[in-house]
Amino acid sequence: MGATIVEKIFSGRCAGTVHAGDVVMAPVDGAMIHDITGPLAIRKFYEMGGEKVFDPRRIIMLFDHQIPADSIEAAKNHVFMRKFAAEQDIHNYDICEGVCHQVVMEKGHAAPGEIIVGADSHTCMYGAAGAFATGIGSTDMGFVLKFGALYFRVPESIRTEVSGKFQPRVGAKDLILAIAADIGADGATYKAIEFCGETIRRLDMAGRMTCCNMAIEMGAKAGIVAPDSITWEYLKGRRAVTPFSLASDPDAPYSERRSYDVRRLEPQVAVPHNVDQGVPVGKVAGTPVNQVFIGSCTNGRFEDFAEAAEVLGDRKFSEKVRVLIIPSSRDEYLKILRAGILEKFVTAGALVEAPSCGPCMGGSFGLLAPGEVSLSTSNRNFRGRQGSTEAFVYLCSPATAAASAVAGEITDPREV
Amino acid sequence: MRVWKFGDDIDTDAIIPGRFLTINDEKELAQHAFEGTRDDFAKLAQEGDVIVGGRNFGCGSSREHAPLALKGAGVRYIVAQSFARIFFRNAINVGLLPLVCPDTSAIRDGSSIVVHERKGTIIVDGKEYRIEPVPEFMYNIVEAAGLVGYAKQLKEVPLCTKSRR
Ligand code: SF4
């Protein structure tokens, strides 16, 4: 019998045949820690008797959740982590580069066939680079820092085949919100979601990242796209790797097969307070919004802002709405700056923040008051995620966010 | 020991809101557990109390602050119909035992509960419920008081040793 791409990655790294369901102590090719989960991971490393990390070149550190430091406590955490990086010779991007997952991708820290862990749940995003990548907790990370390995249960895979061409102003975010609504918040728990089919093959890296990023919202351990010419092209200049083939066999033992056709897919909005509560935008059109946030690791790339800017056109954002634009990294920031997109947003009335998690994190800035409504391109709308537990967070694509920011209420981007 | 009953999809933002994540101490975290969603918990939870949830308990972020906050509040067991993956691992790694019970819907808040994890049962208000067996390697970690204790016993990692679940 054949094997899934995830089984092949584990077999490759473990030098033996590994099947879904096996529990293995596997080597880790890369590890990422950030300002929220990092301090605890470092403490755990020391508690485990750690002195030197397993391999400083395989670990990266950065600060993105609470930057620039928004409290004395946050500043102290940053100092603690900087000291660790210096002592251990770990590369620290500090507050300069952007949101962890975007930075890992664009600096070439994830490549096909690798096993990567991050102390953050959306680490599954690097599946867009053909890696098996999963989020772990701080104690697990402490263990990884010390030993360069971790125990994994090799997951079963759900084959998610997507076909058809998107309507204008409908895209990857609408697709993944629709898939999340279909699979449910726990429908893929412990499993990997493998995205495939003609639509995925045509999708750019930005769109693949959006899809893999949200695999965790269905409980999945990983999201993954088999590497192809788009993947290798993206890695050029970021990572010295020679293309090789890595894909599931046709007779791979999937736990489930699902297929989606996007031809008639409408823009989707996930309504409070769960990510799997996706509905076509028409169902909630007219809902007044107080804050629109375009950014996060899910949708803070050049392609996302370009889409939002196209919808915006020469109009102004509604005066009733606070519009926050937060690029996911310095590179993406520069791209939209040079393309004149930032100027467009600022002219239209938006507030532009430096690359960071911003309101997505819910503990830093851009928080909501009780009763307020946020429309956000991020990945979670849990109660209290962006501030008050009595606020309401809706999730959507950059196009829907821009159309709604202009109108002051949730609006179908195809109608503006 | 009393039951603190919760519903489905209890997420880590509910267990410990983002604004408290600069705290790393479990006792201090416990003072903010479920703040804004279930304020009586932090005030009244006692050593040995058990949390009972529905489906997908602990979904959301990888913050270990969530199981730590519950541990700090004195919780030793969490019983639910299913757990989110990262939370499940994190709970074990900090020395909390997540127990899967196929149907928790009849369990009421405030009931008295006794857990016999090795026997695979829980007794709630005198009624017995079956819980799923805990894989051996997870016991090893919980019994070492978490992954830290387990790691201390290890000289080097047994790379790629394979064990069937
Ligand atoms: S942008 Fe949001 S989801 Fe992404 S890493 Fe930051 S807090 Fe997490």
XYZ file of C-alpha atoms and ligand atoms in Angstrom:
589
model
C 0.000 0.000 0.000
C 1.112 3.549 -0.686
C 1.841 6.259 1.823
C 0.627 9.802 2.441
C 3.014 12.712 2.149
C 3.030 13.056 5.933
C 3.932 9.383 6.409
C 6.697 9.829 3.838
C 8.132 12.806 5.690
C 8.244 10.877 8.964
C 9.641 7.784 7.254
C 12.311 9.924 5.608
C 13.351 11.607 8.826
C 13.180 8.427 10.859
C 15.020 6.260 8.316
C 12.421 3.530 8.415
C 8.849 2.972 7.383
C 6.428 4.751 9.612
C 2.650 4.599 9.391
C -0.140 6.789 10.682
C -0.835 5.843 14.298
C 2.794 5.097 15.145
C 4.275 7.089 17.983
C 7.828 8.073 17.148
C 10.577 10.093 18.748
C 11.528 12.054 15.640
C 14.325 14.534 14.991
C 13.250 18.142 14.529
C 14.697 20.170 11.649
C 13.669 23.570 12.869
C 12.099 25.244 15.888
C 10.571 28.684 16.399
C 9.867 30.496 19.663
C 8.233 33.898 20.190
C 7.663 36.388 22.975
C 4.549 34.771 24.448
C 5.454 31.114 24.652
C 9.224 31.493 24.571
C 9.929 32.544 28.162
C 8.123 29.489 29.501
C 9.902 27.220 26.985
C 13.277 28.553 28.082
C 12.394 28.007 31.738
C 11.359 24.431 30.929
C 14.625 23.889 29.062
C 16.543 24.846 32.191
C 14.248 22.843 34.480
C 15.009 19.795 32.347
C 18.664 20.322 33.089
C 19.384 21.968 29.738
C 22.658 23.817 29.382
C 23.307 24.134 25.637
C 20.569 23.925 23.023
C 20.784 20.989 20.606
C 21.754 23.109 17.578
C 21.507 26.912 17.606
C 21.323 27.064 13.796
C 18.057 25.185 13.813
C 16.312 27.504 16.255
C 14.938 30.945 15.591
C 13.529 33.475 17.987
C 11.464 36.590 17.414
C 9.033 38.926 19.107
C 5.715 39.702 17.443
C 2.809 39.419 19.876
C 3.562 42.301 22.193
C 5.733 44.699 20.285
C 7.035 47.253 20.794
C 6.754 46.107 24.409
C 3.281 47.139 25.553
C 3.863 46.550 29.260
C 6.759 46.297 31.651
C 6.093 42.575 31.939
C 6.364 42.167 28.171
C 9.600 44.173 28.129
C 11.023 41.930 30.826
C 10.106 38.838 28.822
C 11.899 40.318 25.808
C 15.026 41.010 27.858
C 14.980 37.477 29.247
C 14.722 35.995 25.755
C 17.397 38.263 24.258
C 19.800 37.141 26.930
C 19.055 33.490 26.152
C 19.584 34.047 22.421
C 22.917 35.765 23.017
C 24.142 33.094 25.421
C 23.069 30.237 23.163
C 24.039 31.856 19.881
C 20.464 31.586 18.549
C 19.376 33.882 15.749
C 17.014 36.476 17.207
C 14.991 38.535 14.738
C 13.772 40.516 17.760
C 10.970 42.979 16.979
C 12.276 43.848 13.538
C 10.913 41.328 11.068
C 7.269 40.617 11.726
C 4.838 37.863 12.621
C 6.564 34.567 13.436
C 4.982 32.370 10.774
C 5.520 34.803 7.946
C 9.134 35.263 8.988
C 9.799 31.507 9.127
C 8.421 31.172 5.596
C 10.069 34.143 3.975
C 13.466 33.633 5.581
C 13.501 30.051 4.328
C 13.306 28.275 7.683
C 10.890 25.642 6.359
C 11.441 23.406 3.337
C 9.833 20.311 1.815
C 10.275 17.091 3.738
C 11.291 18.747 6.998
C 9.753 18.423 10.427
C 9.348 21.869 11.966
C 7.845 22.812 15.302
C 6.861 26.163 16.680
C 5.592 27.176 20.078
C 2.488 28.591 18.443
C -0.603 26.851 17.142
C -0.502 28.342 13.626
C 2.887 26.760 12.944
C 0.870 24.457 10.669
C 1.188 27.261 8.082
C 4.588 25.978 6.927
C 2.817 23.038 5.328
C 2.547 25.490 2.437
C 6.280 24.891 1.965
C 5.797 21.121 1.914
C 7.061 20.669 5.467
C 5.353 18.807 8.263
C 4.919 21.638 10.717
C 2.980 21.675 13.932
C 2.391 23.849 16.954
C 3.554 22.654 20.352
C 3.419 23.938 23.907
C 6.227 25.420 25.921
C 7.218 22.246 27.763
C 7.378 20.344 24.489
C 9.516 23.199 23.176
C 11.798 23.008 26.207
C 12.309 19.352 25.342
C 13.023 20.195 21.697
C 15.539 22.894 22.641
C 17.397 20.367 24.720
C 17.175 17.206 22.625
C 16.346 18.338 19.068
C 13.619 15.737 18.948
C 10.064 15.188 20.107
C 7.560 12.385 20.378
C 4.876 12.536 17.697
C 1.928 10.394 16.864
C 2.100 10.213 13.061
C -1.276 11.566 11.953
C -3.783 10.163 9.507
C -4.497 12.499 6.613
C -7.688 13.949 5.221
C -7.380 14.396 1.483
C -9.023 17.691 0.601
C -9.307 18.070 -3.130
C -10.315 21.448 -4.498
C -11.407 22.094 -8.062
C -12.762 24.985 -10.100
C -11.866 28.622 -10.590
C -12.775 31.281 -8.008
C -15.231 34.046 -8.883
C -13.670 37.508 -8.850
C -13.088 38.761 -5.285
C -13.439 35.266 -3.873
C -10.305 33.403 -2.855
C -8.283 31.259 -0.488
C -9.731 32.736 2.714
C -13.295 32.120 1.571
C -12.318 28.577 0.662
C -10.739 27.798 4.012
C -13.638 29.341 5.946
C -16.016 27.155 3.916
C -13.880 24.074 4.554
C -13.760 24.878 8.291
C -17.545 25.202 8.365
C -17.824 21.856 6.601
C -15.242 19.887 8.597
C -16.076 21.601 11.898
C -13.915 22.937 14.725
C -12.838 19.461 15.790
C -13.414 17.496 12.597
C -9.727 17.052 11.868
C -8.398 16.630 15.416
C -5.085 14.723 15.469
C -5.091 14.551 11.668
C -3.269 16.286 8.848
C -5.231 18.063 6.148
C -3.652 17.616 2.741
C -4.782 20.262 0.270
C -4.654 19.169 -3.348
C -6.438 19.442 -6.675
C -6.253 21.890 -9.574
C -7.351 24.936 -7.545
C -4.566 24.392 -5.020
C -2.021 23.763 -7.782
C -2.919 27.132 -9.285
C -2.977 28.904 -5.918
C -0.008 31.163 -5.134
C 2.074 30.712 -1.988
C 0.130 33.454 -0.185
C -3.124 31.551 -0.706
C -1.584 28.224 0.259
C -0.291 29.805 3.455
C -3.786 31.124 4.260
C -5.214 27.609 3.869
C -2.520 25.759 5.820
C -2.556 28.441 8.523
C -6.141 27.622 9.401
C -5.803 23.819 9.498
C -5.570 24.125 13.285
C -9.036 25.723 13.341
C -10.376 22.266 12.497
C -8.213 20.730 15.180
C -5.640 19.465 12.684
C -2.068 18.760 13.630
C -0.835 20.006 10.266
C -1.950 21.329 6.908
C 0.149 20.460 3.902
C 0.454 21.073 0.171
C 2.764 18.784 -1.835
C 5.704 20.804 -3.153
C 5.499 21.791 -6.828
C 7.050 24.389 -9.106
C 5.363 27.219 -7.158
C 6.921 25.956 -3.916
C 10.413 25.575 -5.354
C 10.156 28.966 -7.029
C 9.210 30.549 -3.692
C 12.159 28.902 -1.956
C 14.656 30.240 -4.501
C 16.914 32.761 -2.846
C 15.469 31.909 0.552
C 16.933 28.456 0.948
C 19.493 26.387 -0.910
C 17.475 23.311 -1.788
C 17.374 21.156 -4.887
C 13.871 20.258 -6.027
C 12.846 16.631 -5.474
C 9.501 14.967 -5.674
C 7.428 14.462 -2.572
C 3.747 13.574 -2.801
C 1.201 11.093 -1.543
C 0.840 7.874 -3.509
C -2.433 7.437 -5.417
C -3.325 4.511 -3.156
C -2.296 6.278 0.049
C -4.419 5.278 3.049
C -6.346 8.485 3.728
C -8.686 8.457 6.695
C -11.129 10.536 4.698
C -11.483 12.112 1.277
C -13.334 15.356 0.724
C -13.802 17.433 -2.363
C -14.825 21.012 -2.920
C -15.731 22.944 -6.047
C -15.119 26.671 -5.760
C -16.889 27.804 -8.930
C -19.979 28.928 -7.069
C -18.250 29.655 -3.746
C -19.442 32.962 -2.300
C -17.429 35.230 -0.001
C -17.599 33.683 3.480
C -17.864 35.246 6.922
C -17.319 33.286 10.147
C -19.727 34.721 12.710
C -19.030 34.899 16.475
C -17.796 32.995 18.382
C -16.436 30.013 16.463
C -14.330 29.693 13.343
C -16.545 26.942 11.948
C -19.550 29.275 11.910
C -18.928 30.337 8.326
C -21.853 31.649 6.295
C -22.118 33.292 2.868
C -21.588 37.036 3.321
C -25.162 37.755 2.231
C -26.471 36.235 5.459
C -24.785 38.873 7.627
C -24.574 41.774 5.154
C -25.645 45.016 6.796
C -24.167 44.211 10.220
C -22.558 47.481 11.419
C -18.868 47.207 12.310
C -16.703 49.348 14.596
C -13.276 48.050 13.654
C -11.839 46.392 10.565
C -8.480 44.665 10.874
C -6.556 43.603 7.780
C -3.431 41.686 8.701
C -2.217 38.680 10.770
C -0.310 35.590 9.708
C -3.433 34.439 7.867
C -3.910 37.457 5.589
C -1.197 40.050 6.081
C 0.731 39.587 2.855
C 1.181 41.755 -0.226
C -1.427 39.763 -2.155
C -3.992 40.354 0.604
C -3.437 44.100 0.730
C -3.411 44.326 -3.063
C -6.803 42.627 -3.115
C -8.148 44.968 -0.434
C -6.774 48.007 -2.273
C -8.375 46.898 -5.516
C -11.768 46.701 -3.787
C -11.201 50.057 -2.090
C -10.415 51.832 -5.348
C -10.378 55.601 -4.895
C -12.970 55.635 -2.147
C -12.633 56.523 1.511
C -13.202 54.208 4.441
C -16.366 54.905 6.415
C -15.898 57.416 9.213
C -17.780 55.068 11.510
C -15.059 52.434 11.225
C -11.528 52.257 12.608
C -9.473 50.533 9.949
C -6.232 48.891 11.093
C -3.720 47.803 8.471
C -0.908 45.610 9.793
C 1.485 43.930 7.350
C 2.676 40.534 8.532
C 6.348 41.295 7.972
C 8.852 43.989 7.113
C 9.246 42.509 3.625
C 5.509 42.601 3.001
C 5.373 46.108 4.460
C 8.034 47.262 1.997
C 6.255 45.636 -0.914
C 2.977 47.428 -0.244
C 4.808 50.629 0.563
C 6.642 50.582 -2.774
C 3.504 49.636 -4.680
C 1.733 52.728 -3.340
C -0.861 50.614 -1.537
C -0.080 51.970 1.909
C -0.566 55.515 0.693
C -3.948 54.527 -0.654
C -4.990 53.077 2.679
C -3.753 56.028 4.688
C -5.458 58.480 2.330
C -8.662 56.512 2.731
C -8.439 56.925 6.501
C -6.699 53.796 7.768
C -4.268 53.498 10.644
C -1.102 51.586 9.674
C 0.797 49.718 12.357
C 4.224 48.099 12.259
C 4.400 44.370 11.445
C 3.064 42.480 14.486
C 0.133 40.373 15.627
C -1.797 43.467 16.659
C -5.407 42.950 17.735
C -5.316 39.300 16.621
C -3.534 38.476 19.824
C -6.126 40.195 21.988
C -3.764 41.299 24.684
C -1.826 44.079 23.094
C -3.442 46.977 21.214
C -6.567 47.449 19.132
C -8.804 45.883 21.768
C -12.600 45.967 21.597
C -15.034 47.338 24.169
C -18.124 45.374 25.251
C -20.708 45.357 22.492
C -18.273 46.358 19.743
C -18.007 44.505 16.467
C -14.753 43.695 14.681
C -14.388 42.357 11.172
C -11.024 40.742 10.834
C -8.913 38.893 8.293
C -7.246 36.896 11.079
C -8.023 33.325 12.010
C -9.908 33.271 15.304
C -13.167 34.793 16.467
C -13.340 33.226 19.905
C -15.123 35.142 22.622
C -12.651 37.640 24.054
C -10.052 37.019 21.344
C -9.753 40.718 20.479
C -10.582 42.262 23.822
C -13.853 42.217 25.763
C -15.634 38.889 26.131
C -18.770 40.838 25.251
C -17.400 41.985 21.891
C -18.090 40.255 18.569
C -15.432 39.175 16.076
C -16.317 38.224 12.497
C -13.721 36.703 10.162
C -13.489 37.289 6.419
C -11.213 37.789 3.431
C -9.267 40.988 2.720
C -11.720 41.808 -0.103
C -14.750 41.520 2.182
C -12.920 43.489 4.884
C -12.181 46.338 2.483
C -15.702 46.464 1.047
C -17.151 46.482 4.563
C -14.731 49.153 5.767
C -15.949 51.415 2.986
C -19.626 50.792 3.708
C -19.356 50.730 7.521
C -21.224 47.444 7.599
C -20.562 43.896 6.427
C -20.712 44.033 2.650
C -20.337 41.613 -0.246
C -17.130 42.640 -2.071
C -18.688 41.637 -5.389
C -21.292 44.365 -4.964
C -19.110 47.429 -4.527
C -14.276 16.912 44.854
C -16.644 18.991 42.832
C -17.330 19.094 39.136
C -16.909 22.332 37.217
C -19.035 21.711 34.155
C -18.352 23.388 30.815
C -19.803 22.966 27.328
C -18.327 22.202 23.908
C -15.407 23.995 22.223
C -14.013 25.609 25.384
C -11.109 27.545 23.894
C -7.819 28.629 25.389
C -8.811 32.308 25.184
C -11.666 31.480 27.565
C -9.417 29.457 29.881
C -6.831 32.240 30.100
C -7.371 35.479 28.150
C -4.478 36.853 26.065
C -3.867 39.813 28.333
C -2.558 37.550 31.124
C 0.026 35.737 29.053
C 2.935 37.722 30.424
C 2.362 35.791 33.664
C 4.298 32.558 33.933
C 3.433 31.482 37.478
C 0.657 28.895 37.775
C -0.833 30.228 40.996
C -0.995 33.736 39.609
C -2.431 32.489 36.315
C -5.073 30.592 38.289
C -6.429 33.873 39.632
C -7.458 34.757 36.078
C -8.680 31.350 34.888
C -11.937 31.735 32.951
C -11.958 35.455 33.723
C -14.849 37.107 31.930
C -16.517 33.837 31.012
C -16.847 32.047 34.359
C -15.723 34.322 37.140
C -16.710 32.086 40.060
C -14.132 29.476 39.065
C -11.014 31.388 40.107
C -12.671 32.379 43.399
C -14.099 29.024 44.416
C -12.075 26.224 42.780
C -10.391 23.961 45.308
C -7.558 21.471 45.316
C -8.721 18.261 43.630
C -11.694 19.716 41.759
C -12.379 18.248 38.342
C -13.257 20.052 35.152
C -15.785 18.318 32.932
C -16.246 19.575 29.395
C -17.989 18.480 26.235
C -16.362 18.162 22.829
C -13.098 19.743 21.692
C -11.964 21.006 25.088
C -8.983 23.383 24.943
C -9.161 24.338 21.284
C -7.248 27.340 20.045
C -3.791 28.509 20.875
C -0.759 26.559 21.996
C -0.502 28.585 25.205
C 0.561 26.274 27.976
C -0.670 28.982 30.291
C -4.109 27.360 29.877
C -3.442 23.977 31.500
C -1.042 25.727 33.910
C -3.793 28.073 35.080
C -6.035 25.079 35.750
C -3.260 23.242 37.523
C -2.591 26.333 39.607
C -6.255 26.326 40.609
C -5.805 22.827 42.033
C -7.316 20.837 39.169
C -5.738 17.410 38.600
C -8.074 15.877 36.033
C -9.989 17.207 33.084
C -12.720 14.971 31.743
C -14.164 15.692 28.299
C -15.698 13.941 25.311
C -12.711 15.027 23.234
C -9.741 17.341 23.531
C -7.979 19.660 21.146
C -4.628 18.171 20.277
C -2.175 20.758 21.581
C -4.091 21.224 24.825
C -4.105 17.468 25.351
C -0.323 17.297 25.027
C 0.236 20.408 27.082
C -1.952 19.075 29.888
C 0.060 15.859 30.076
C 3.315 17.764 29.821
C 2.469 19.893 32.854
C 1.263 16.839 34.766
C -2.523 17.127 34.373
C -4.406 14.082 33.188
C -6.919 14.632 30.383
C -9.489 11.827 30.417
C -11.786 11.034 27.536
C -15.337 10.089 28.543
C -17.638 9.232 25.616
C -20.658 11.082 26.995
C -20.479 13.831 29.601
C -23.808 15.427 28.759
C -25.610 14.147 31.887
C -22.897 15.372 34.268
C -24.051 18.464 36.137
C -22.074 21.360 37.531
C -21.395 21.092 41.246
C -21.746 17.270 41.371
C -19.327 15.266 43.464
C -16.825 13.212 41.515
C -14.255 10.499 42.164
C -11.767 9.485 39.457
C -10.329 5.958 39.225
C -8.070 6.540 36.267
C -6.355 3.128 36.361
C -9.706 1.350 36.549
C -11.009 3.476 33.711
C -14.025 4.884 35.516
C -15.302 8.031 37.135
C -18.097 8.125 39.696
C -20.314 11.207 39.551
C -23.005 11.535 42.242
C -22.827 7.768 42.684
C -23.210 6.987 38.970
C -20.361 5.247 37.172
C -19.064 6.414 33.772
C -16.477 4.689 31.613
C -13.369 6.585 30.562
C -11.000 5.598 27.785
C -7.713 3.943 28.754
C -4.725 6.263 28.946
C -1.781 5.156 26.748
C 1.126 3.912 28.824
C 3.703 6.397 27.594
C 1.456 9.242 28.701
C 1.244 7.761 32.184
C 4.997 7.670 32.269
C 5.062 11.404 31.633
C 2.274 12.276 34.066
C 3.855 10.066 36.705
C 7.155 11.857 36.302
C 5.037 14.968 37.165
C 5.175 16.075 33.544
C 7.602 16.165 30.650
C 10.185 18.066 32.699
C 10.514 15.237 35.190
C 10.515 12.727 32.356
C 13.236 14.621 30.492
C 15.412 14.759 33.603
C 15.441 10.963 33.716
C 16.632 10.762 30.112
C 20.320 10.684 29.340
C 19.666 10.956 25.611
C 16.561 10.669 23.493
C 15.689 7.295 22.081
C 15.494 8.652 18.520
C 12.874 7.181 16.255
C 11.938 4.410 18.592
C 8.547 3.421 17.413
C 5.713 2.335 19.630
C 2.222 1.504 18.536
C -0.333 3.549 20.408
S -1.114 37.015 13.906
Fe -2.591 36.132 15.319
S -2.719 33.978 14.825
Fe -0.869 34.787 13.833
S 0.785 34.374 15.283
Fe 0.005 36.425 15.728
S -1.575 36.143 17.320
Fe -1.157 34.143 16.388
